[in-house]
PDB file of C-alpha atoms in Angstrom:
ATOM      1  CA  UNK A1272      -9.792 -42.714 -31.446  1.00 42.00           C
ATOM      2  CA  UNK A1273      -7.702 -39.633 -32.191  1.00 56.00           C
ATOM      3  CA  UNK A1274      -3.957 -39.866 -32.455  1.00 67.00           C
ATOM      4  CA  UNK A1275      -1.251 -37.289 -32.116  1.00 72.00           C
ATOM      5  CA  UNK A1276      -0.126 -35.867 -35.450  1.00 79.00           C
ATOM      6  CA  UNK A1277       3.387 -35.528 -34.005  1.00 83.00           C
ATOM      7  CA  UNK A1278       4.743 -37.041 -30.786  1.00 90.00           C
ATOM      8  CA  UNK A1279       8.395 -37.267 -29.836  1.00 92.00           C
ATOM      9  CA  UNK A1280      10.402 -37.794 -26.683  1.00 92.00           C
ATOM     10  CA  UNK A1281      14.049 -36.821 -27.042  1.00 93.00           C
ATOM     11  CA  UNK A1282      16.652 -37.464 -24.376  1.00 93.00           C
ATOM     12  CA  UNK A1283      20.414 -37.322 -24.051  1.00 92.00           C
ATOM     13  CA  UNK A1284      20.066 -40.862 -22.651  1.00 92.00           C
ATOM     14  CA  UNK A1285      18.367 -43.004 -25.363  1.00 91.00           C
ATOM     15  CA  UNK A1286      17.209 -45.757 -22.986  1.00 92.00           C
ATOM     16  CA  UNK A1287      15.687 -43.178 -20.645  1.00 89.00           C
ATOM     17  CA  UNK A1288      14.060 -41.478 -23.629  1.00 90.00           C
ATOM     18  CA  UNK A1289      12.352 -44.722 -24.658  1.00 92.00           C
ATOM     19  CA  UNK A1290      11.106 -45.227 -21.113  1.00 92.00           C
ATOM     20  CA  UNK A1291       9.737 -41.674 -20.950  1.00 91.00           C
ATOM     21  CA  UNK A1292       8.035 -42.132 -24.318  1.00 93.00           C
ATOM     22  CA  UNK A1293       6.119 -45.100 -22.869  1.00 93.00           C
ATOM     23  CA  UNK A1294       5.317 -43.158 -19.691  1.00 94.00           C
ATOM     24  CA  UNK A1295       4.134 -40.119 -21.657  1.00 94.00           C
ATOM     25  CA  UNK A1296       2.037 -42.241 -24.006  1.00 92.00           C
ATOM     26  CA  UNK A1297       0.353 -43.995 -21.074  1.00 93.00           C
ATOM     27  CA  UNK A1298      -0.323 -40.758 -19.169  1.00 94.00           C
ATOM     28  CA  UNK A1299      -1.738 -38.992 -22.238  1.00 92.00           C
ATOM     29  CA  UNK A1300      -4.036 -41.934 -22.943  1.00 91.00           C
ATOM     30  CA  UNK A1301      -5.069 -42.370 -19.290  1.00 90.00           C
ATOM     31  CA  UNK A1302      -5.891 -38.654 -18.950  1.00 87.00           C
ATOM     32  CA  UNK A1303      -7.911 -38.713 -22.186  1.00 84.00           C
ATOM     33  CA  UNK A1304      -5.787 -36.015 -23.847  1.00 88.00           C
ATOM     34  CA  UNK A1305      -5.442 -37.638 -27.276  1.00 86.00           C
ATOM     35  CA  UNK A1306      -8.518 -35.822 -28.542  1.00 84.00           C
ATOM     36  CA  UNK A1307      -7.148 -32.388 -27.585  1.00 86.00           C
ATOM     37  CA  UNK A1308      -3.437 -32.741 -28.390  1.00 90.00           C
ATOM     38  CA  UNK A1309      -2.274 -32.261 -31.954  1.00 92.00           C
ATOM     39  CA  UNK A1310       1.490 -32.211 -31.386  1.00 94.00           C
ATOM     40  CA  UNK A1311       3.755 -32.878 -28.426  1.00 95.00           C
ATOM     41  CA  UNK A1312       7.523 -32.847 -28.000  1.00 95.00           C
ATOM     42  CA  UNK A1313       9.316 -33.706 -24.777  1.00 96.00           C
ATOM     43  CA  UNK A1314      13.030 -33.131 -24.237  1.00 96.00           C
ATOM     44  CA  UNK A1315      14.887 -34.491 -21.200  1.00 95.00           C
ATOM     45  CA  UNK A1316      18.525 -33.849 -20.323  1.00 92.00           C
ATOM     46  CA  UNK A1317      19.429 -35.446 -16.966  1.00 91.00           C
ATOM     47  CA  UNK A1318      22.917 -33.846 -16.954  1.00 90.00           C
ATOM     48  CA  UNK A1319      21.513 -30.280 -16.754  1.00 89.00           C
ATOM     49  CA  UNK A1320      18.892 -31.493 -15.358  1.00 93.00           C
ATOM     50  CA  UNK A1321      15.933 -30.218 -17.381  1.00 94.00           C
ATOM     51  CA  UNK A1322      12.579 -31.470 -18.665  1.00 96.00           C
ATOM     52  CA  UNK A1323      10.882 -29.456 -21.425  1.00 96.00           C
ATOM     53  CA  UNK A1324       7.496 -30.275 -22.961  1.00 96.00           C
ATOM     54  CA  UNK A1325       5.993 -28.193 -25.760  1.00 96.00           C
ATOM     55  CA  UNK A1326       2.796 -28.815 -27.629  1.00 94.00           C
ATOM     56  CA  UNK A1327      -0.072 -27.614 -29.730  1.00 92.00           C
ATOM     57  CA  UNK A1328      -3.693 -28.388 -28.967  1.00 90.00           C
ATOM     58  CA  UNK A1329      -6.470 -29.035 -31.444  1.00 86.00           C
ATOM     59  CA  UNK A1330      -9.242 -26.477 -31.724  1.00 75.00           C
ATOM     60  CA  UNK A1331     -10.798 -26.101 -28.297  1.00 68.00           C
ATOM     61  CA  UNK A1332     -14.541 -25.493 -27.961  1.00 68.00           C
ATOM     62  CA  UNK A1333     -15.555 -21.880 -27.444  1.00 77.00           C
ATOM     63  CA  UNK A1334     -16.829 -20.460 -24.172  1.00 84.00           C
ATOM     64  CA  UNK A1335     -20.136 -22.008 -23.083  1.00 88.00           C
ATOM     65  CA  UNK A1336     -22.944 -19.437 -22.695  1.00 90.00           C
ATOM     66  CA  UNK A1337     -26.460 -19.552 -21.225  1.00 91.00           C
ATOM     67  CA  UNK A1338     -27.931 -19.875 -24.734  1.00 91.00           C
ATOM     68  CA  UNK A1339     -25.865 -23.058 -25.252  1.00 90.00           C
ATOM     69  CA  UNK A1340     -27.481 -24.649 -22.198  1.00 91.00           C
ATOM     70  CA  UNK A1341     -31.018 -23.302 -22.079  1.00 93.00           C
ATOM     71  CA  UNK A1342     -33.879 -21.670 -23.895  1.00 92.00           C
ATOM     72  CA  UNK A1343     -34.625 -18.206 -22.501  1.00 92.00           C
ATOM     73  CA  UNK A1344     -38.145 -16.807 -22.091  1.00 90.00           C
ATOM     74  CA  UNK A1345     -38.959 -13.310 -20.832  1.00 88.00           C
ATOM     75  CA  UNK A1346     -42.288 -12.689 -19.074  1.00 85.00           C
ATOM     76  CA  UNK A1347     -42.494  -9.231 -17.556  1.00 82.00           C
ATOM     77  CA  UNK A1348     -40.217  -9.256 -14.547  1.00 86.00           C
ATOM     78  CA  UNK A1349     -39.421 -12.961 -14.745  1.00 90.00           C
ATOM     79  CA  UNK A1350     -36.881 -14.809 -16.879  1.00 92.00           C
ATOM     80  CA  UNK A1351     -37.409 -18.543 -17.354  1.00 92.00           C
ATOM     81  CA  UNK A1352     -34.544 -20.788 -18.436  1.00 93.00           C
ATOM     82  CA  UNK A1353     -35.565 -24.144 -19.912  1.00 94.00           C
ATOM     83  CA  UNK A1354     -32.476 -26.288 -19.325  1.00 94.00           C
ATOM     84  CA  UNK A1355     -31.536 -28.458 -22.305  1.00 92.00           C
ATOM     85  CA  UNK A1356     -28.037 -29.482 -21.132  1.00 87.00           C
ATOM     86  CA  UNK A1357     -27.333 -30.138 -17.436  1.00 87.00           C
ATOM     87  CA  UNK A1358     -23.561 -30.467 -17.863  1.00 85.00           C
ATOM     88  CA  UNK A1359     -22.813 -27.014 -16.452  1.00 88.00           C
ATOM     89  CA  UNK A1360     -25.960 -26.546 -14.355  1.00 91.00           C
ATOM     90  CA  UNK A1361     -24.086 -26.081 -11.062  1.00 92.00           C
ATOM     91  CA  UNK A1362     -21.815 -23.464 -12.667  1.00 91.00           C
ATOM     92  CA  UNK A1363     -24.834 -21.718 -14.190  1.00 93.00           C
ATOM     93  CA  UNK A1364     -26.603 -21.517 -10.824  1.00 94.00           C
ATOM     94  CA  UNK A1365     -23.497 -20.069  -9.140  1.00 94.00           C
ATOM     95  CA  UNK A1366     -23.235 -17.369 -11.821  1.00 92.00           C
ATOM     96  CA  UNK A1367     -26.943 -16.537 -11.649  1.00 93.00           C
ATOM     97  CA  UNK A1368     -26.804 -16.280  -7.836  1.00 93.00           C
ATOM     98  CA  UNK A1369     -23.890 -13.837  -8.113  1.00 92.00           C
ATOM     99  CA  UNK A1370     -25.549 -11.808 -10.882  1.00 88.00           C
ATOM    100  CA  UNK A1371     -29.132 -11.664  -9.590  1.00 90.00           C
ATOM    101  CA  UNK A1372     -28.914 -12.681  -5.932  1.00 91.00           C
ATOM    102  CA  UNK A1373     -29.723 -16.071  -4.479  1.00 94.00           C
ATOM    103  CA  UNK A1374     -33.160 -14.954  -3.317  1.00 94.00           C
ATOM    104  CA  UNK A1375     -34.130 -13.946  -6.908  1.00 93.00           C
ATOM    105  CA  UNK A1376     -33.208 -17.304  -8.491  1.00 94.00           C
ATOM    106  CA  UNK A1377     -35.336 -20.406  -8.008  1.00 95.00           C
ATOM    107  CA  UNK A1378     -35.332 -23.870  -9.526  1.00 94.00           C
ATOM    108  CA  UNK A1379     -38.876 -25.277  -9.373  1.00 94.00           C
ATOM    109  CA  UNK A1380     -37.785 -28.466 -11.151  1.00 93.00           C
ATOM    110  CA  UNK A1381     -34.715 -30.083 -12.647  1.00 89.00           C
ATOM    111  CA  UNK A1382     -35.132 -28.476 -16.073  1.00 92.00           C
ATOM    112  CA  UNK A1383     -36.353 -24.994 -15.111  1.00 94.00           C
ATOM    113  CA  UNK A1384     -34.731 -21.960 -13.541  1.00 95.00           C
ATOM    114  CA  UNK A1385     -36.726 -18.823 -12.814  1.00 94.00           C
ATOM    115  CA  UNK A1386     -35.183 -15.423 -12.181  1.00 93.00           C
ATOM    116  CA  UNK A1387     -37.139 -12.505 -10.752  1.00 91.00           C
ATOM    117  CA  UNK A1388     -35.891  -9.215 -12.218  1.00 86.00           C
ATOM    118  CA  UNK A1389     -36.689  -5.574 -11.683  1.00 77.00           C
ATOM    119  CA  UNK A1390     -36.988  -4.817 -15.397  1.00 63.00           C
ATOM    120  CA  UNK A1391     -35.450  -5.097 -18.844  1.00 55.00           C
ATOM    121  CA  UNK A1392     -32.045  -3.686 -17.840  1.00 50.00           C
ATOM    122  CA  UNK A1393     -31.410  -6.571 -15.457  1.00 53.00           C
ATOM    123  CA  UNK A1394     -32.293  -9.197 -18.041  1.00 56.00           C
ATOM    124  CA  UNK A1395     -30.549  -7.879 -21.134  1.00 66.00           C
ATOM    125  CA  UNK A1396     -27.785 -10.082 -22.455  1.00 80.00           C
ATOM    126  CA  UNK A1397     -28.482 -13.125 -20.285  1.00 89.00           C
ATOM    127  CA  UNK A1398     -28.216 -15.383 -23.360  1.00 90.00           C
ATOM    128  CA  UNK A1399     -24.567 -14.341 -23.825  1.00 88.00           C
ATOM    129  CA  UNK A1400     -23.606 -14.735 -20.169  1.00 89.00           C
ATOM    130  CA  UNK A1401     -20.469 -16.933 -20.010  1.00 89.00           C
ATOM    131  CA  UNK A1402     -20.974 -20.091 -17.953  1.00 89.00           C
ATOM    132  CA  UNK A1403     -17.803 -22.135 -18.584  1.00 85.00           C
ATOM    133  CA  UNK A1404     -14.481 -21.833 -20.398  1.00 79.00           C
ATOM    134  CA  UNK A1405     -13.259 -25.273 -21.569  1.00 75.00           C
ATOM    135  CA  UNK A1406      -9.672 -24.006 -21.962  1.00 75.00           C
ATOM    136  CA  UNK A1407      -9.313 -23.595 -18.178  1.00 76.00           C
ATOM    137  CA  UNK A1408      -9.885 -27.294 -17.537  1.00 79.00           C
ATOM    138  CA  UNK A1409      -7.747 -28.244 -20.514  1.00 82.00           C
ATOM    139  CA  UNK A1410      -4.773 -26.245 -19.229  1.00 85.00           C
ATOM    140  CA  UNK A1411      -5.088 -27.812 -15.767  1.00 87.00           C
ATOM    141  CA  UNK A1412      -5.273 -31.314 -17.283  1.00 89.00           C
ATOM    142  CA  UNK A1413      -2.248 -30.698 -19.532  1.00 90.00           C
ATOM    143  CA  UNK A1414      -0.100 -29.321 -16.718  1.00 91.00           C
ATOM    144  CA  UNK A1415      -1.127 -32.110 -14.344  1.00 93.00           C
ATOM    145  CA  UNK A1416      -0.191 -34.677 -17.004  1.00 94.00           C
ATOM    146  CA  UNK A1417       3.209 -33.057 -17.580  1.00 94.00           C
ATOM    147  CA  UNK A1418       3.818 -33.108 -13.817  1.00 94.00           C
ATOM    148  CA  UNK A1419       3.075 -36.843 -13.802  1.00 93.00           C
ATOM    149  CA  UNK A1420       5.387 -37.439 -16.782  1.00 94.00           C
ATOM    150  CA  UNK A1421       8.369 -35.338 -15.651  1.00 93.00           C
ATOM    151  CA  UNK A1422      11.052 -37.000 -13.514  1.00 91.00           C
ATOM    152  CA  UNK A1423      10.397 -37.229  -9.802  1.00 89.00           C
ATOM    153  CA  UNK A1424      12.350 -34.608  -7.902  1.00 90.00           C
ATOM    154  CA  UNK A1425      11.949 -31.985 -10.633  1.00 92.00           C
ATOM    155  CA  UNK A1426      10.102 -29.614  -8.332  1.00 91.00           C
ATOM    156  CA  UNK A1427      11.022 -26.258  -9.895  1.00 93.00           C
ATOM    157  CA  UNK A1428       8.415 -25.711 -12.630  1.00 94.00           C
ATOM    158  CA  UNK A1429       7.220 -23.073 -15.059  1.00 94.00           C
ATOM    159  CA  UNK A1430       4.391 -23.375 -17.551  1.00 94.00           C
ATOM    160  CA  UNK A1431       2.278 -21.419 -19.994  1.00 92.00           C
ATOM    161  CA  UNK A1432      -0.767 -21.946 -22.227  1.00 88.00           C
ATOM    162  CA  UNK A1433      -1.758 -19.381 -24.847  1.00 86.00           C
ATOM    163  CA  UNK A1434      -3.589 -19.563 -28.183  1.00 84.00           C
ATOM    164  CA  UNK A1435      -3.488 -23.342 -28.388  1.00 85.00           C
ATOM    165  CA  UNK A1436       0.251 -23.592 -27.625  1.00 91.00           C
ATOM    166  CA  UNK A1437       1.589 -24.749 -24.274  1.00 93.00           C
ATOM    167  CA  UNK A1438       4.918 -25.398 -22.646  1.00 96.00           C
ATOM    168  CA  UNK A1439       6.071 -26.901 -19.376  1.00 96.00           C
ATOM    169  CA  UNK A1440       9.647 -26.713 -18.043  1.00 96.00           C
ATOM    170  CA  UNK A1441      10.882 -28.468 -14.889  1.00 95.00           C
ATOM    171  CA  UNK A1442      14.174 -29.069 -13.117  1.00 95.00           C
ATOM    172  CA  UNK A1443      15.500 -30.146  -9.752  1.00 92.00           C
ATOM    173  CA  UNK A1444      17.726 -27.062  -9.813  1.00 84.00           C
ATOM    174  CA  UNK A1445      16.812 -23.423 -10.207  1.00 85.00           C
ATOM    175  CA  UNK A1446      15.479 -22.607 -13.655  1.00 86.00           C
ATOM    176  CA  UNK A1447      16.694 -19.510 -15.463  1.00 85.00           C
ATOM    177  CA  UNK A1448      14.422 -16.488 -15.064  1.00 87.00           C
ATOM    178  CA  UNK A1449      13.747 -16.569 -18.814  1.00 89.00           C
ATOM    179  CA  UNK A1450      13.074 -20.080 -20.143  1.00 92.00           C
ATOM    180  CA  UNK A1451      12.083 -18.716 -23.565  1.00 92.00           C
ATOM    181  CA  UNK A1452      15.255 -19.954 -25.336  1.00 93.00           C
ATOM    182  CA  UNK A1453      14.670 -23.524 -24.065  1.00 91.00           C
ATOM    183  CA  UNK A1454      11.024 -23.446 -25.092  1.00 94.00           C
ATOM    184  CA  UNK A1455      11.618 -21.769 -28.465  1.00 94.00           C
ATOM    185  CA  UNK A1456      14.268 -24.343 -29.393  1.00 94.00           C
ATOM    186  CA  UNK A1457      11.901 -27.248 -28.727  1.00 93.00           C
ATOM    187  CA  UNK A1458       9.078 -25.580 -30.684  1.00 94.00           C
ATOM    188  CA  UNK A1459      11.504 -25.041 -33.617  1.00 94.00           C
ATOM    189  CA  UNK A1460      12.541 -28.710 -33.591  1.00 92.00           C
ATOM    190  CA  UNK A1461       8.908 -29.866 -33.386  1.00 91.00           C
ATOM    191  CA  UNK A1462       7.728 -27.601 -36.187  1.00 91.00           C
ATOM    192  CA  UNK A1463      10.679 -28.533 -38.435  1.00 90.00           C
ATOM    193  CA  UNK A1464       9.892 -32.249 -38.028  1.00 84.00           C
ATOM    194  CA  UNK A1465       6.195 -31.994 -38.846  1.00 68.00           C
TER     195      UNK A1465
END
């Protein structure tokens, strides 16, 4: 099982910090985020009140394309997809219906999709057609986990995920328009400690 390279919960109240470390550890494990998180730092100051979580994710898989899921065969005005991985089959069908029209896409059996096309122009590049982006689900899972970890009543929230770095800030009061100084400080502390 993967472990976090760096994991810290810092609080102005040491007893509360220890409690939140246990909560965060449990939530991260329960939501199966150990394999995607490399570093995580959480800072809680109840007197402000503010909750800040910053982290770095491990390398996330690239965008899933049609060629990752199926073999593609062209036969005149028909494209046949031989499905090798059903994980994203529902997503693939939705995309094909939007691209080619529902009446042009058929699935004669579980492992085959046939697409009727009007020529080469309609079929070019189907192998590179994006089916799923794993980072979307990862961001949703991370933010949901931070919402579970942060103190109840901290309903004002801001978050961001970009290039493998994420942050989540919450408070029961209004947050400043620019939370960059809060976030940058926690990233500096985390990077200095690792």
